[in-house]
Amino acid sequence: MSDSHSLAQILIRSVIRAFHTTQEVLAIEALVQHSCLRDDELAYLMKMNTKDLHRLCASLRDARFLTVHTRPEVIEGKTRPVNRTYYYIDYQQTVDAIKWRVYKTDKDMQGIAKPQDESKEYSCPRCKSQWTQLEVLDSVSIEGFLCLRCEAVLERSQEQEQPGHQQLSRMNNQFKFMTDMLQQIDKGLVPECSFDKAIAVARPIVREAMHEVLASVPVEDAGGMGKPSAVKGLANTGPKTMQVTISDGNEEAELIESRKRKERFLRENALPSWITDSSVPAPAATAAPPVVSFEMRDADGGDGGRAGKRVKVEGDMSFKMEEDEEDDLEFEDVV
């Protein structure tokens, strides 16, 4: 154990005894002696139930005097793990917390101490009046300064501290053991303390026969007995999915069977015809309308010397009359 570590233990013990309750002092003393304790073990040593112990240690944790660590463990004879709470002291963190509290208290006290006003340095033993040095500077004799009221020789009054300065001085005297020890600790290096290091050097608790408890092991050392995924707050490190394929070597038959299953699935889940087919019939392709043409002539079948007209009848029953090339008709004079 290094000198800085020993000084840190002495500092923590001294501070906890000076400013905390008896139960908190006993809890810290037990952690200093045993390095790391489970909540039921610390409750056994302090003759308390675990509920009250958790409340007590919560205040010490907020003050940075101890550190809380929780891990899942499997109790002997059971398969489901439970979370167990451990307490230990992180000396680096606790020393830094004490430094901060000393600094903060000193700054608060300096704010209370106001600067002194101009003090009355001289007092008269006859009329009890007080004067400053500036006021009696022009009233001087061989024996000393004279009172401006009764001309008696003035006496130098003793310096009196203001209430704020008195509190600051008292605080500095009370905190002197902490500041001196902190300066010695800063000359060295306080070793880092983690849960693994604290539990490795922990002193076991010797219980009476009537207070024996079942042993428990951490989940990672339980040999697969526990189920970490069932404990709240643990990461699920197991496989996300699992796929098992059994084959007899006939891959072609398996492919055909798989294809049939897919076709049957598509056929069973196909949409009905009244959804896929439209109720409006599609327009059918129409053929070109026939064209019929005929020629208009006289009743006797002749054209009467006149050019006939042809009528063309198309598919949409529209009529179109076409004249012959000779548009002008010639008439003979009747004699």
XYZ file of C-alpha atoms in Angstrom:
335
model
C 0.000 0.000 0.000
C 1.489 3.361 -1.058
C 1.891 6.379 1.221
C -0.683 8.363 -0.779
C -3.205 5.547 -0.363
C -2.627 5.441 3.405
C -2.952 9.225 3.651
C -6.176 9.074 1.628
C -7.622 6.523 4.064
C -6.650 8.695 7.055
C -8.152 11.774 5.390
C -11.455 10.023 4.640
C -11.702 8.662 8.160
C -10.993 12.075 9.669
C -13.492 13.921 7.480
C -16.266 11.364 7.991
C -15.799 11.513 11.753
C -15.807 15.309 11.794
C -18.878 16.031 9.697
C -21.105 12.923 9.498
C -23.299 10.762 11.705
C -22.255 7.686 13.647
C -23.931 5.214 11.251
C -22.178 6.806 8.271
C -18.866 6.618 10.145
C -19.392 2.893 10.812
C -20.246 2.220 7.148
C -17.076 3.919 5.907
C -14.946 2.183 8.541
C -16.294 -1.190 7.421
C -15.511 -0.415 3.770
C -11.994 0.740 4.635
C -11.368 -2.499 6.530
C -12.975 -4.919 4.025
C -12.322 -2.992 0.752
C -15.610 -4.168 -0.822
C -18.864 -5.412 0.729
C -22.191 -6.648 -0.565
C -25.291 -4.897 0.757
C -26.417 -7.876 2.870
C -22.899 -8.259 4.305
C -22.686 -4.591 5.264
C -26.172 -4.754 6.771
C -25.094 -7.805 8.818
C -22.078 -5.926 10.188
C -24.110 -2.828 11.058
C -27.110 -4.770 12.413
C -29.492 -3.059 9.970
C -31.988 -4.202 7.379
C -31.045 -3.708 3.736
C -33.752 -1.102 3.103
C -32.364 1.276 5.744
C -28.837 0.496 4.601
C -29.633 1.489 1.012
C -31.035 4.794 2.243
C -27.921 5.417 4.356
C -25.516 4.550 1.547
C -27.441 6.711 -0.913
C -26.464 9.839 1.042
C -22.829 8.704 1.187
C -22.897 8.005 -2.549
C -24.202 11.526 -3.222
C -21.353 12.902 -1.105
C -18.884 10.781 -3.175
C -17.677 8.840 -0.140
C -18.506 5.463 -1.671
C -19.304 3.916 -5.039
C -22.146 1.526 -5.874
C -21.743 -1.411 -8.278
C -24.470 -3.860 -9.333
C -23.953 -7.189 -11.073
C -26.152 -10.260 -11.720
C -25.386 -13.396 -9.746
C -26.810 -16.892 -9.605
C -27.614 -18.150 -6.120
C -26.804 -21.760 -5.337
C -29.763 -24.013 -6.113
C -31.465 -21.510 -8.436
C -31.247 -20.909 -12.172
C -32.511 -17.357 -12.510
C -29.912 -14.648 -11.721
C -30.583 -11.741 -9.371
C -28.919 -8.329 -9.157
C -26.593 -7.922 -6.172
C -25.372 -4.521 -4.941
C -21.787 -3.943 -3.811
C -20.179 -0.939 -2.069
C -16.556 0.145 -2.220
C -14.527 3.376 -1.922
C -13.001 5.036 -4.970
C -10.236 6.968 -3.209
C -9.436 9.255 -6.129
C -13.044 10.346 -6.431
C -13.442 10.832 -2.666
C -10.264 12.922 -2.340
C -11.387 15.148 -5.233
C -14.797 15.588 -3.581
C -13.149 16.656 -0.303
C -10.969 19.167 -2.181
C -14.026 20.654 -3.838
C -15.941 20.951 -0.566
C -13.017 22.698 1.172
C -12.634 25.120 -1.729
C -16.379 25.841 -1.926
C -16.677 26.419 1.840
C -13.676 28.755 1.808
C -15.182 30.829 -1.015
C -18.522 31.042 0.778
C -16.868 32.229 3.968
C -14.831 34.839 2.113
C -18.070 36.257 0.741
C -19.412 36.664 4.296
C -16.288 38.462 5.536
C -16.738 42.096 4.511
C -13.832 44.573 4.341
C -13.241 46.380 7.585
C -14.210 50.010 7.880
C -11.690 52.549 9.073
C -11.094 51.512 12.676
C -10.719 53.860 15.635
C -7.110 53.304 16.579
C -6.976 55.549 19.703
C -9.260 55.779 22.730
C -9.396 58.166 25.625
C -9.158 56.590 29.094
C -10.950 59.571 30.674
C -13.998 60.274 28.443
C -13.958 56.924 26.608
C -14.065 58.585 23.195
C -12.337 57.024 20.202
C -10.380 58.734 17.455
C -8.636 57.809 14.284
C -5.002 58.632 13.660
C -5.948 61.196 11.025
C -8.244 63.052 13.440
C -5.648 63.450 16.217
C -2.692 64.067 13.929
C -2.604 67.822 14.732
C -3.115 67.283 18.517
C 0.171 65.903 19.692
C 2.391 66.347 22.743
C 5.587 64.909 24.113
C 3.643 62.062 25.770
C 1.614 61.279 22.638
C -1.611 62.174 20.948
C -4.114 64.168 23.004
C -7.889 63.772 23.124
C -9.697 66.493 21.224
C -12.451 66.576 23.853
C -10.632 66.496 27.246
C -6.987 66.763 26.160
C -6.016 63.567 27.976
C -3.291 61.367 26.562
C -4.816 58.813 24.209
C -4.136 55.092 24.407
C -3.824 52.834 21.379
C -6.815 50.494 21.289
C -6.463 46.788 20.536
C -7.474 45.630 17.037
C -10.841 43.921 16.941
C -11.807 41.592 14.139
C -15.171 41.750 12.420
C -17.566 38.778 12.798
C -17.022 37.608 9.210
C -13.275 37.514 9.650
C -13.665 35.666 12.914
C -15.690 32.942 11.191
C -13.135 32.697 8.371
C -10.289 32.372 10.873
C -12.182 29.729 12.838
C -12.880 27.779 9.652
C -9.237 27.886 8.581
C -8.208 26.538 11.970
C -10.753 23.709 11.798
C -9.888 22.781 8.202
C -6.140 22.956 8.731
C -5.796 19.177 9.184
C -7.553 18.632 5.843
C -5.577 21.204 3.880
C -2.271 19.913 5.257
C -3.174 16.325 4.409
C -4.370 17.265 0.922
C -1.051 18.941 0.230
C 0.773 15.755 1.259
C -1.512 13.611 -0.918
C -0.903 15.848 -3.932
C 2.827 15.127 -3.698
C 2.125 11.490 -4.587
C -0.369 9.591 -6.699
C -3.460 7.913 -5.298
C -3.826 4.537 -7.085
C -6.938 3.978 -9.162
C -9.573 1.809 -7.476
C -12.162 -0.082 -9.535
C -14.701 -2.716 -8.547
C -12.579 -5.583 -9.885
C -9.560 -4.456 -7.864
C -11.626 -3.864 -4.742
C -13.401 -7.250 -4.879
C -10.083 -9.023 -5.543
C -8.565 -7.859 -2.217
C -11.804 -7.884 -0.191
C -11.748 -9.514 3.245
C -14.493 -12.128 3.671
C -17.208 -11.765 6.293
C -17.293 -14.470 8.966
C -20.949 -15.136 9.835
C -22.435 -17.075 12.661
C -24.039 -20.432 11.869
C -27.568 -19.116 12.283
C -26.879 -16.218 9.865
C -25.336 -18.218 7.022
C -26.554 -17.417 3.497
C -26.360 -19.368 0.240
C -23.326 -18.744 -1.899
C -23.708 -16.991 -5.234
C -21.506 -16.657 -8.296
C -21.502 -14.021 -11.040
C -23.398 -14.802 -14.209
C -20.268 -14.830 -16.366
C -18.766 -17.485 -14.056
C -21.925 -19.585 -13.691
C -21.059 -21.896 -16.591
C -24.255 -21.275 -18.537
C -26.578 -21.785 -15.564
C -27.984 -18.285 -15.735
C -29.884 -16.542 -18.476
C -28.473 -13.036 -18.852
C -31.085 -12.086 -21.439
C -33.845 -12.546 -18.828
C -32.306 -9.981 -16.472
C -33.364 -6.407 -17.006
C -30.552 -4.122 -18.060
C -28.264 -6.786 -19.564
C -27.377 -6.733 -23.225
C -28.609 -9.720 -25.239
C -25.385 -11.195 -26.540
C -26.991 -14.376 -27.955
C -27.739 -15.009 -31.638
C -30.554 -12.927 -33.089
C -31.894 -15.604 -35.491
C -31.344 -19.310 -36.030
C -31.937 -21.327 -39.205
C -31.729 -25.117 -39.473
C -31.589 -26.851 -42.892
C -31.790 -30.630 -43.222
C -30.998 -32.097 -46.671
C -30.614 -35.660 -47.968
C -28.604 -34.659 -51.037
C -31.438 -34.534 -53.582
C -31.292 -30.833 -54.313
C -33.178 -31.018 -57.620
C -36.253 -32.529 -55.972
C -36.105 -29.863 -53.291
C -35.988 -27.109 -55.903
C -39.001 -28.584 -57.725
C -40.932 -28.876 -54.486
C -40.027 -25.298 -53.540
C -41.194 -24.054 -56.948
C -44.495 -25.885 -56.571
C -45.019 -24.379 -53.148
C -44.443 -20.905 -54.570
C -46.866 -21.484 -57.437
C -49.497 -22.868 -55.073
C -49.023 -19.886 -52.795
C -49.438 -17.437 -55.694
C -52.514 -19.304 -56.937
C -54.158 -19.351 -53.542
C -53.488 -15.659 -52.992
C -54.407 -14.473 -56.479
C -56.952 -11.649 -56.751
C -60.488 -12.512 -57.984
C -61.471 -11.801 -61.550
C -63.968 -9.087 -60.575
C -61.007 -7.049 -59.344
C -58.497 -7.744 -62.092
C -61.020 -7.562 -65.048
C -62.799 -4.334 -65.958
C -66.608 -4.246 -66.252
C -66.388 -1.919 -69.253
C -65.796 -3.947 -72.483
C -62.882 -2.907 -74.605
C -63.809 -1.402 -78.048
C -63.617 -4.011 -80.859
C -61.651 -3.340 -84.005
C -64.082 -2.167 -86.790
C -63.569 -2.871 -90.450
C -63.555 -0.140 -93.063
C -67.120 0.814 -94.069
C -68.207 -0.475 -97.512
C -68.589 1.985 -100.303
C -71.542 1.528 -102.697
C -71.946 3.659 -105.831
C -74.665 3.749 -108.494
C -75.520 5.944 -111.476
C -78.780 7.788 -112.001
C -80.277 7.614 -115.543
C -83.638 8.232 -117.257
C -86.585 5.914 -116.933
C -86.112 4.394 -120.365
C -82.687 3.397 -119.432
C -81.038 5.975 -121.601
C -79.281 8.985 -120.565
C -81.365 11.229 -122.960
C -78.288 12.648 -124.420
C -77.414 13.993 -121.016
C -74.614 13.057 -118.800
C -75.686 10.954 -115.783
C -74.890 11.476 -112.123
C -73.361 8.902 -109.901
C -74.285 8.622 -106.229
C -71.743 7.161 -103.790
C -73.117 5.630 -100.582
C -70.537 5.221 -97.865
C -70.664 3.197 -94.629
C -72.048 6.043 -92.548
C -75.038 6.325 -94.986
C -73.914 9.693 -96.304
C -74.687 10.516 -99.888
C -72.278 12.167 -102.273
C -73.207 13.083 -105.763
C -70.549 13.176 -108.417
C -71.104 14.742 -111.863
C -69.528 13.591 -115.050
C -66.662 15.317 -116.530
C -69.016 17.387 -118.677
C -70.549 19.789 -116.256
C -72.376 21.927 -118.898
C -75.414 20.405 -120.663
C -76.093 21.283 -124.336
C -79.687 21.660 -125.501
C -80.912 21.612 -129.156
C -83.266 24.199 -130.449
C -86.731 22.869 -131.271
C -88.017 24.102 -134.640
